Tab-separated table of C-alpha atoms in Angstrom:
chain	number	residue	atom	x	y	z
A	1	UNK	CA	-9.857	-8.321	32.012
A	2	UNK	CA	-6.632	-9.826	30.309
A	3	UNK	CA	-3.921	-7.357	29.812
A	4	UNK	CA	-1.662	-6.758	26.783
A	5	UNK	CA	1.468	-4.537	26.600
A	6	UNK	CA	-0.129	-3.371	23.395
A	7	UNK	CA	-2.808	-3.856	21.243
A	8	UNK	CA	-2.788	-3.210	17.348
A	9	UNK	CA	-6.093	-3.336	15.519
A	10	UNK	CA	-5.617	-4.405	12.018
A	11	UNK	CA	-3.329	-7.281	10.592
A	12	UNK	CA	-2.486	-5.875	7.210
A	13	UNK	CA	1.074	-5.496	6.464
A	14	UNK	CA	1.403	-2.230	8.166
A	15	UNK	CA	-0.278	-3.366	11.262
A	16	UNK	CA	2.160	-6.539	11.344
A	17	UNK	CA	5.084	-4.266	10.551
A	18	UNK	CA	4.374	-1.870	13.451
A	19	UNK	CA	4.082	-5.369	15.645
A	20	UNK	CA	7.326	-6.485	14.434
A	21	UNK	CA	8.784	-2.986	15.161
A	22	UNK	CA	7.519	-2.955	18.622
A	23	UNK	CA	8.443	-6.403	19.494
A	24	UNK	CA	12.030	-5.409	18.537
A	25	UNK	CA	11.890	-2.756	21.134
A	26	UNK	CA	10.563	-4.968	23.786
A	27	UNK	CA	6.772	-4.432	23.361
A	28	UNK	CA	5.015	-7.561	22.495
A	29	UNK	CA	1.673	-6.622	20.871
A	30	UNK	CA	-1.491	-8.392	20.547
A	31	UNK	CA	-2.628	-7.882	16.963
A	32	UNK	CA	-6.389	-8.270	16.707
A	33	UNK	CA	-8.227	-8.396	13.255
A	34	UNK	CA	-11.838	-8.963	12.314
A	35	UNK	CA	-11.217	-11.347	9.364
A	36	UNK	CA	-10.537	-14.926	9.678
A	37	UNK	CA	-7.177	-14.342	7.921
A	38	UNK	CA	-4.326	-11.562	8.106
A	39	UNK	CA	-3.777	-9.217	5.029
A	40	UNK	CA	-7.442	-9.946	3.729
A	41	UNK	CA	-7.990	-6.452	2.401
A	42	UNK	CA	-5.597	-3.854	0.828
A	43	UNK	CA	-2.549	-5.919	1.648
A	44	UNK	CA	-3.559	-8.958	-0.513
A	45	UNK	CA	-5.322	-6.878	-3.231
A	46	UNK	CA	-2.323	-4.712	-4.749
A	47	UNK	CA	0.487	-4.621	-7.361
A	48	UNK	CA	3.217	-6.163	-4.811
A	49	UNK	CA	5.648	-3.662	-5.937
A	50	UNK	CA	8.467	-2.164	-3.922
A	51	UNK	CA	8.406	1.637	-4.884
A	52	UNK	CA	11.629	3.714	-5.085
A	53	UNK	CA	9.712	6.869	-3.953
A	54	UNK	CA	9.604	8.692	-7.188
A	55	UNK	CA	6.043	10.551	-7.244
A	56	UNK	CA	5.436	11.777	-3.783
A	57	UNK	CA	5.744	15.495	-2.762
A	58	UNK	CA	9.207	16.322	-1.299
A	59	UNK	CA	8.860	16.838	2.584
A	60	UNK	CA	5.533	14.472	2.667
A	61	UNK	CA	5.314	11.530	4.802
A	62	UNK	CA	4.775	9.524	1.841
A	63	UNK	CA	8.144	10.605	0.149
A	64	UNK	CA	10.235	10.056	3.451
A	65	UNK	CA	8.730	6.966	4.576
A	66	UNK	CA	8.752	5.413	1.298
A	67	UNK	CA	12.481	5.992	0.540
A	68	UNK	CA	13.385	4.839	4.096
A	69	UNK	CA	10.995	1.738	3.957
A	70	UNK	CA	12.416	0.698	0.790
A	71	UNK	CA	15.731	0.464	2.133
A	72	UNK	CA	14.217	-1.410	5.178
A	73	UNK	CA	12.076	-3.717	3.127
A	74	UNK	CA	15.142	-4.855	0.822
A	75	UNK	CA	17.027	-5.513	3.832
A	76	UNK	CA	14.345	-7.585	5.568
A	77	UNK	CA	13.641	-9.617	2.844
A	78	UNK	CA	17.192	-10.449	2.432
A	79	UNK	CA	17.822	-11.601	6.028
A	80	UNK	CA	14.460	-13.333	6.428
A	81	UNK	CA	14.479	-14.958	2.945
A	82	UNK	CA	11.254	-13.327	1.556
A	83	UNK	CA	10.801	-13.802	-2.188
A	84	UNK	CA	11.686	-10.452	-3.932
A	85	UNK	CA	13.462	-9.187	-7.249
A	86	UNK	CA	14.612	-5.757	-7.959
A	87	UNK	CA	13.362	-5.663	-11.644
A	88	UNK	CA	13.545	-1.953	-12.270
A	89	UNK	CA	10.691	0.058	-13.477
A	90	UNK	CA	10.192	2.150	-16.782
A	91	UNK	CA	8.103	5.183	-16.739
A	92	UNK	CA	7.323	5.933	-20.308
A	93	UNK	CA	5.856	9.050	-22.199
A	94	UNK	CA	3.530	7.728	-25.054
A	95	UNK	CA	3.788	10.708	-26.950
A	96	UNK	CA	6.243	13.761	-27.263
A	97	UNK	CA	3.920	16.058	-25.228
A	98	UNK	CA	4.100	13.921	-22.347
A	99	UNK	CA	7.884	14.543	-21.792
A	100	UNK	CA	7.472	17.442	-19.622
A	101	UNK	CA	5.684	15.366	-17.097
A	102	UNK	CA	8.703	12.984	-17.101
A	103	UNK	CA	10.885	15.883	-16.278
A	104	UNK	CA	8.586	16.820	-13.058
A	105	UNK	CA	8.916	13.260	-11.968
A	106	UNK	CA	12.782	13.248	-12.397
A	107	UNK	CA	12.982	16.459	-10.392
A	108	UNK	CA	10.393	15.205	-7.647
A	109	UNK	CA	12.346	11.970	-7.148
A	110	UNK	CA	15.661	13.675	-7.008
A	111	UNK	CA	14.264	15.902	-4.442
A	112	UNK	CA	12.898	13.191	-2.351
A	113	UNK	CA	15.974	11.155	-2.234
A	114	UNK	CA	14.373	8.574	-4.277
A	115	UNK	CA	17.605	7.938	-5.982
A	116	UNK	CA	19.041	9.101	-9.578
A	117	UNK	CA	16.530	7.815	-12.416
A	118	UNK	CA	17.930	7.281	-15.666
A	119	UNK	CA	16.599	9.259	-18.481
A	120	UNK	CA	16.174	6.949	-21.802
A	121	UNK	CA	15.515	8.208	-25.331
A	122	UNK	CA	13.042	6.025	-27.375
A	123	UNK	CA	15.826	4.153	-28.829
A	124	UNK	CA	17.506	3.355	-25.499
A	125	UNK	CA	14.177	2.481	-24.007
A	126	UNK	CA	13.558	0.006	-26.878
A	127	UNK	CA	16.631	-1.592	-26.485
A	128	UNK	CA	15.834	-2.749	-23.012
A	129	UNK	CA	12.013	-3.317	-23.989
A	130	UNK	CA	11.721	-3.782	-27.770
A	131	UNK	CA	7.960	-4.197	-27.598
A	132	UNK	CA	7.311	-1.056	-25.776
A	133	UNK	CA	5.537	1.657	-27.709
A	134	UNK	CA	7.471	4.980	-26.209
A	135	UNK	CA	8.583	8.335	-27.077
A	136	UNK	CA	10.710	9.164	-24.101
A	137	UNK	CA	11.329	7.383	-20.840
A	138	UNK	CA	12.796	7.086	-17.199
A	139	UNK	CA	14.337	4.184	-15.851
A	140	UNK	CA	14.133	3.507	-11.729
A	141	UNK	CA	16.514	0.693	-10.943
A	142	UNK	CA	15.465	0.611	-7.392
A	143	UNK	CA	11.911	-0.354	-8.210
A	144	UNK	CA	11.081	-4.146	-7.248
A	145	UNK	CA	8.307	-6.828	-6.737
A	146	UNK	CA	7.740	-8.750	-3.452
A	147	UNK	CA	5.749	-11.830	-2.478
A	148	UNK	CA	3.317	-9.679	-0.083
A	149	UNK	CA	1.898	-12.903	1.606
A	150	UNK	CA	5.265	-14.209	2.398
A	151	UNK	CA	6.367	-10.936	3.687
A	152	UNK	CA	3.449	-10.621	6.042
A	153	UNK	CA	4.274	-14.248	7.247
A	154	UNK	CA	7.904	-13.148	8.070
A	155	UNK	CA	6.806	-10.165	9.953
A	156	UNK	CA	4.346	-12.263	11.978
A	157	UNK	CA	7.066	-14.772	12.612
A	158	UNK	CA	9.556	-12.161	13.671
A	159	UNK	CA	6.952	-10.694	15.886
A	160	UNK	CA	5.742	-13.891	17.319
A	161	UNK	CA	9.380	-15.032	18.226
A	162	UNK	CA	9.414	-11.842	20.552
A	163	UNK	CA	6.235	-12.461	22.381
A	164	UNK	CA	3.691	-10.800	20.096
A	165	UNK	CA	0.333	-12.823	19.115
A	166	UNK	CA	-1.804	-12.590	16.223
A	167	UNK	CA	-5.899	-13.424	16.793
A	168	UNK	CA	-8.120	-13.177	13.841
A	169	UNK	CA	-11.875	-13.263	13.757
A	170	UNK	CA	-11.770	-10.566	16.535
A	171	UNK	CA	-13.517	-7.301	15.628
A	172	UNK	CA	-12.744	-4.371	17.983
A	173	UNK	CA	-15.768	-2.128	18.129
A	174	UNK	CA	-14.829	0.381	20.977
A	175	UNK	CA	-12.109	1.722	23.117
A	176	UNK	CA	-12.665	3.457	26.442
A	177	UNK	CA	-10.236	5.100	28.779
A	178	UNK	CA	-9.962	4.021	32.544
A	179	UNK	CA	-7.050	5.790	34.474
A	180	UNK	CA	-3.919	5.102	32.377
A	181	UNK	CA	-5.268	2.120	30.257
A	182	UNK	CA	-7.296	1.492	27.267
A	183	UNK	CA	-10.194	-0.812	27.472
A	184	UNK	CA	-10.790	-2.901	24.394
A	185	UNK	CA	-14.480	-4.042	23.269
A	186	UNK	CA	-14.978	-6.770	21.242
A	187	UNK	CA	-17.860	-7.504	18.905
A	188	UNK	CA	-20.198	-9.776	20.459
A	189	UNK	CA	-19.079	-9.137	24.116
A	190	UNK	CA	-21.177	-6.860	26.492
A	191	UNK	CA	-17.951	-5.604	28.210
A	192	UNK	CA	-14.575	-5.036	27.661
A	193	UNK	CA	-12.044	-8.152	27.466
A	194	UNK	CA	-8.605	-6.293	27.372
A	195	UNK	CA	-6.647	-3.377	28.684
A	196	UNK	CA	-3.772	-2.103	27.453
A	197	UNK	CA	-1.491	1.053	27.707
A	198	UNK	CA	-0.888	1.335	23.971
A	199	UNK	CA	-3.597	1.341	21.402
A	200	UNK	CA	-2.567	1.505	17.404
A	201	UNK	CA	-5.339	1.850	15.114
A	202	UNK	CA	-4.169	0.422	11.855
A	203	UNK	CA	-7.624	-0.759	10.635
A	204	UNK	CA	-7.097	0.399	6.972
A	205	UNK	CA	-10.513	0.828	5.227
A	206	UNK	CA	-12.157	0.487	8.937
A	207	UNK	CA	-9.718	2.921	10.458
A	208	UNK	CA	-12.108	5.851	10.715
A	209	UNK	CA	-15.065	3.767	11.963
A	210	UNK	CA	-12.832	2.503	14.598
A	211	UNK	CA	-11.622	5.993	15.441
A	212	UNK	CA	-15.071	7.507	15.942
A	213	UNK	CA	-15.533	4.813	18.627
A	214	UNK	CA	-12.295	5.724	20.593
A	215	UNK	CA	-13.567	7.561	23.846
A	216	UNK	CA	-12.178	11.009	23.958
A	217	UNK	CA	-10.884	11.660	20.435
A	218	UNK	CA	-12.125	14.709	18.870
A	219	UNK	CA	-14.240	14.318	15.758
A	220	UNK	CA	-12.284	16.712	14.124
A	221	UNK	CA	-9.090	14.279	14.098
A	222	UNK	CA	-10.982	11.645	12.201
A	223	UNK	CA	-10.629	12.619	8.313
A	224	UNK	CA	-13.205	11.812	5.903
A	225	UNK	CA	-12.554	8.277	3.969
A	226	UNK	CA	-12.835	8.407	0.304
A	227	UNK	CA	-12.802	5.097	-1.674
A	228	UNK	CA	-10.997	4.434	-4.953
A	229	UNK	CA	-11.518	1.005	-6.591
A	230	UNK	CA	-8.788	-0.166	-8.642
A	231	UNK	CA	-9.178	-3.128	-10.975
A	232	UNK	CA	-6.676	-5.412	-12.388
A	233	UNK	CA	-7.096	-7.713	-15.569
A	234	UNK	CA	-4.595	-10.498	-15.900
A	235	UNK	CA	-2.956	-11.758	-18.902
A	236	UNK	CA	-2.695	-15.378	-19.673
A	237	UNK	CA	0.786	-16.464	-21.119
A	238	UNK	CA	3.919	-14.834	-20.699
A	239	UNK	CA	4.462	-11.135	-22.107
A	240	UNK	CA	7.968	-9.922	-23.750
A	241	UNK	CA	8.933	-7.466	-20.953
A	242	UNK	CA	11.537	-7.874	-18.178
A	243	UNK	CA	10.740	-4.428	-16.314
A	244	UNK	CA	7.574	-3.057	-14.633
A	245	UNK	CA	6.217	-0.732	-17.130
A	246	UNK	CA	4.203	2.614	-16.017
A	247	UNK	CA	2.751	5.382	-17.994
A	248	UNK	CA	3.058	8.855	-16.757
A	249	UNK	CA	0.557	9.142	-13.479
A	250	UNK	CA	-3.023	10.089	-13.790
A	251	UNK	CA	-5.346	11.555	-11.429
A	252	UNK	CA	-5.852	9.208	-8.236
A	253	UNK	CA	-3.364	6.859	-9.275
A	254	UNK	CA	-0.250	5.766	-11.113
A	255	UNK	CA	-2.138	5.033	-14.469
A	256	UNK	CA	-2.911	1.463	-15.671
A	257	UNK	CA	0.511	-0.155	-15.700
A	258	UNK	CA	2.068	-3.476	-16.180
A	259	UNK	CA	3.528	-5.489	-13.302
A	260	UNK	CA	5.061	-8.826	-13.060
A	261	UNK	CA	4.857	-11.282	-10.464
A	262	UNK	CA	7.774	-13.551	-9.244
A	263	UNK	CA	6.354	-16.250	-11.540
A	264	UNK	CA	6.693	-13.881	-14.597
A	265	UNK	CA	2.956	-13.685	-15.062
A	266	UNK	CA	1.739	-10.193	-16.138
A	267	UNK	CA	-1.301	-8.112	-15.062
A	268	UNK	CA	-2.443	-4.717	-16.163
A	269	UNK	CA	-3.875	-2.047	-13.635
A	270	UNK	CA	-5.093	-1.007	-11.504
A	271	UNK	CA	-7.401	1.758	-12.913
A	272	UNK	CA	-9.262	4.302	-10.751
A	273	UNK	CA	-12.952	4.211	-9.983
A	274	UNK	CA	-14.518	6.165	-7.077
A	275	UNK	CA	-17.176	4.340	-5.244
A	276	UNK	CA	-19.241	4.871	-2.145
A	277	UNK	CA	-19.250	1.392	-0.600
A	278	UNK	CA	-16.757	-1.282	-0.215
A	279	UNK	CA	-17.088	-3.513	-3.221
A	280	UNK	CA	-14.461	-5.756	-4.758
A	281	UNK	CA	-16.380	-6.692	-7.944
A	282	UNK	CA	-14.620	-6.536	-11.104
A	283	UNK	CA	-16.957	-5.829	-14.116
A	284	UNK	CA	-15.836	-7.837	-17.373
A	285	UNK	CA	-17.387	-4.972	-19.327
A	286	UNK	CA	-14.462	-2.774	-18.175
A	287	UNK	CA	-12.233	-4.978	-20.556
A	288	UNK	CA	-12.323	-2.730	-23.654
A	289	UNK	CA	-10.863	0.182	-21.712
A	290	UNK	CA	-8.070	-2.319	-20.310
A	291	UNK	CA	-7.209	-3.403	-23.691
A	292	UNK	CA	-6.918	0.108	-24.929
A	293	UNK	CA	-4.690	1.041	-21.826
A	294	UNK	CA	-2.603	-2.052	-22.481
A	295	UNK	CA	-2.195	-1.521	-26.177
A	296	UNK	CA	-0.273	1.978	-25.436
A	297	UNK	CA	2.173	-0.293	-23.465
A	298	UNK	CA	2.077	-3.264	-25.907
A	299	UNK	CA	0.417	-2.407	-29.358
A	300	UNK	CA	0.759	-6.165	-30.288
A	301	UNK	CA	-1.315	-7.650	-27.272
A	302	UNK	CA	-3.869	-10.335	-28.094
A	303	UNK	CA	-7.267	-8.952	-26.245
A	304	UNK	CA	-8.359	-12.519	-25.879
A	305	UNK	CA	-5.623	-13.100	-23.476
A	306	UNK	CA	-6.757	-10.596	-21.009
A	307	UNK	CA	-9.239	-11.525	-18.414
A	308	UNK	CA	-10.905	-9.988	-15.403
A	309	UNK	CA	-8.472	-10.450	-12.326
A	310	UNK	CA	-9.076	-8.757	-8.919
A	311	UNK	CA	-9.972	-5.455	-7.353
A	312	UNK	CA	-8.264	-3.542	-4.566
A	313	UNK	CA	-9.583	-0.509	-2.569
A	314	UNK	CA	-7.238	2.408	-1.682
A	315	UNK	CA	-8.510	4.062	1.718
A	316	UNK	CA	-7.676	7.749	0.297
A	317	UNK	CA	-8.118	10.991	2.202
A	318	UNK	CA	-8.517	12.971	-0.839
A	319	UNK	CA	-11.528	12.880	-3.403
A	320	UNK	CA	-11.344	12.689	-7.263
A	321	UNK	CA	-10.928	16.595	-7.842
A	322	UNK	CA	-8.407	17.254	-4.927
A	323	UNK	CA	-4.644	16.932	-4.615
A	324	UNK	CA	-3.518	13.657	-3.535
A	325	UNK	CA	-3.582	13.686	0.445
A	326	UNK	CA	-0.381	12.411	2.387
A	327	UNK	CA	-0.590	9.363	5.119
A	328	UNK	CA	-1.888	11.081	8.449
A	329	UNK	CA	-0.469	8.968	11.205
A	330	UNK	CA	-1.248	11.061	14.690
A	331	UNK	CA	-0.046	10.125	18.168
A	332	UNK	CA	-0.495	11.632	21.616
A	333	UNK	CA	1.387	14.902	20.382
A	334	UNK	CA	-1.503	15.634	17.808
A	335	UNK	CA	-4.604	14.383	19.743
A	336	UNK	CA	-3.556	14.327	23.414
A	337	UNK	CA	-4.494	10.783	24.016
A	338	UNK	CA	-1.802	8.797	25.886
A	339	UNK	CA	-0.726	5.692	24.224
A	340	UNK	CA	-2.855	5.926	20.963
A	341	UNK	CA	-1.782	6.268	17.460
A	342	UNK	CA	-4.172	6.242	14.752
A	343	UNK	CA	-3.140	5.770	10.889
A	344	UNK	CA	-5.327	7.140	8.144
A	345	UNK	CA	-4.910	7.010	4.363
A	346	UNK	CA	-2.225	4.269	4.268
A	347	UNK	CA	-2.736	3.700	0.655
A	348	UNK	CA	0.436	3.033	-1.678
A	349	UNK	CA	3.216	3.179	-0.909
A	350	UNK	CA	2.314	1.810	2.501
A	351	UNK	CA	3.368	-1.747	1.554
A	352	UNK	CA	6.849	-0.316	0.977
A	353	UNK	CA	6.882	2.143	3.517
A	354	UNK	CA	5.715	-0.489	6.174
A	355	UNK	CA	8.671	-0.966	8.127
A	356	UNK	CA	9.513	3.001	8.382
A	357	UNK	CA	5.933	3.341	9.414
A	358	UNK	CA	6.435	1.004	12.449
A	359	UNK	CA	9.390	3.126	13.370
A	360	UNK	CA	7.454	6.300	13.184
A	361	UNK	CA	4.668	4.542	15.096
A	362	UNK	CA	7.112	3.540	17.728
A	363	UNK	CA	8.640	7.069	18.022
A	364	UNK	CA	5.325	8.836	18.718
A	365	UNK	CA	4.730	6.399	21.734
A	366	UNK	CA	8.118	6.937	23.135
């Protein structure tokens, strides 16, 4: 068998950030992914937003790692030349009876250390965004957008410069324990091909499946996986908005919102649809719902310019009628198996938190 200093399963943005963090600490990892390309799942099917850390319960991993990760990702983008822009975000109440929800968001953001949000009257919000149909609003100046693909390329480049390697089209199906090493089994092989003292399960939507195949891991350390599909509809042509525009959140997500990419193109989404199997289909029949949601942001929108875009799937740990679950990141201190870290439920704000997650994984392995 070949020997690796560490094996990371999953070449999404979080797995790559963990690899970059470990490489900086002198542990060059071998990153394995079953797809032909890195970042093929959740990492390439999201809003590409750098979140400020507004919505998450104070004291939760999501709250702490989002704020820490936000600062780290901005610094990394600056030093590595990754395209990004701090646009700012407006969270708006469509009607006065939603103002109380803005109060709660403002308080939670302050408690979580996300930075002070600016309260805007309807008139102040309209001076920033004249086309927005708004009764009351919050401005988050720390929110931004990023080129997620180029961010992942920069993480790979930094990790590889320090000895890490990425191997795609290589699906890990099992891990067994022999003395103080993990033996890694690859699909299509009838014996383990790698041994390593460190195994990081950052497989995203497949993390639970992999975890159940890890020898010695108690079944009660593997949480159930809930799938929530989020669909985006793209708008052709430029919009009269300069900020990201979010309604007050809805159960399971942040509500159908307006995001811009670095080229100024707009998309509305994602919505929330609970599904049983991984399926990225975008049903054109959902357009009417998106038009109605978009009109709450921009009443003058031309429906003919809104077309099906793409879908992403959130790897959630809570169901539709349950409180939103936190990230679950467990190392030897939690499950008792040396050199193993499992990451479950890494949905939003996973992109923003990625480098902070890398630090946490490194701490759990030290």
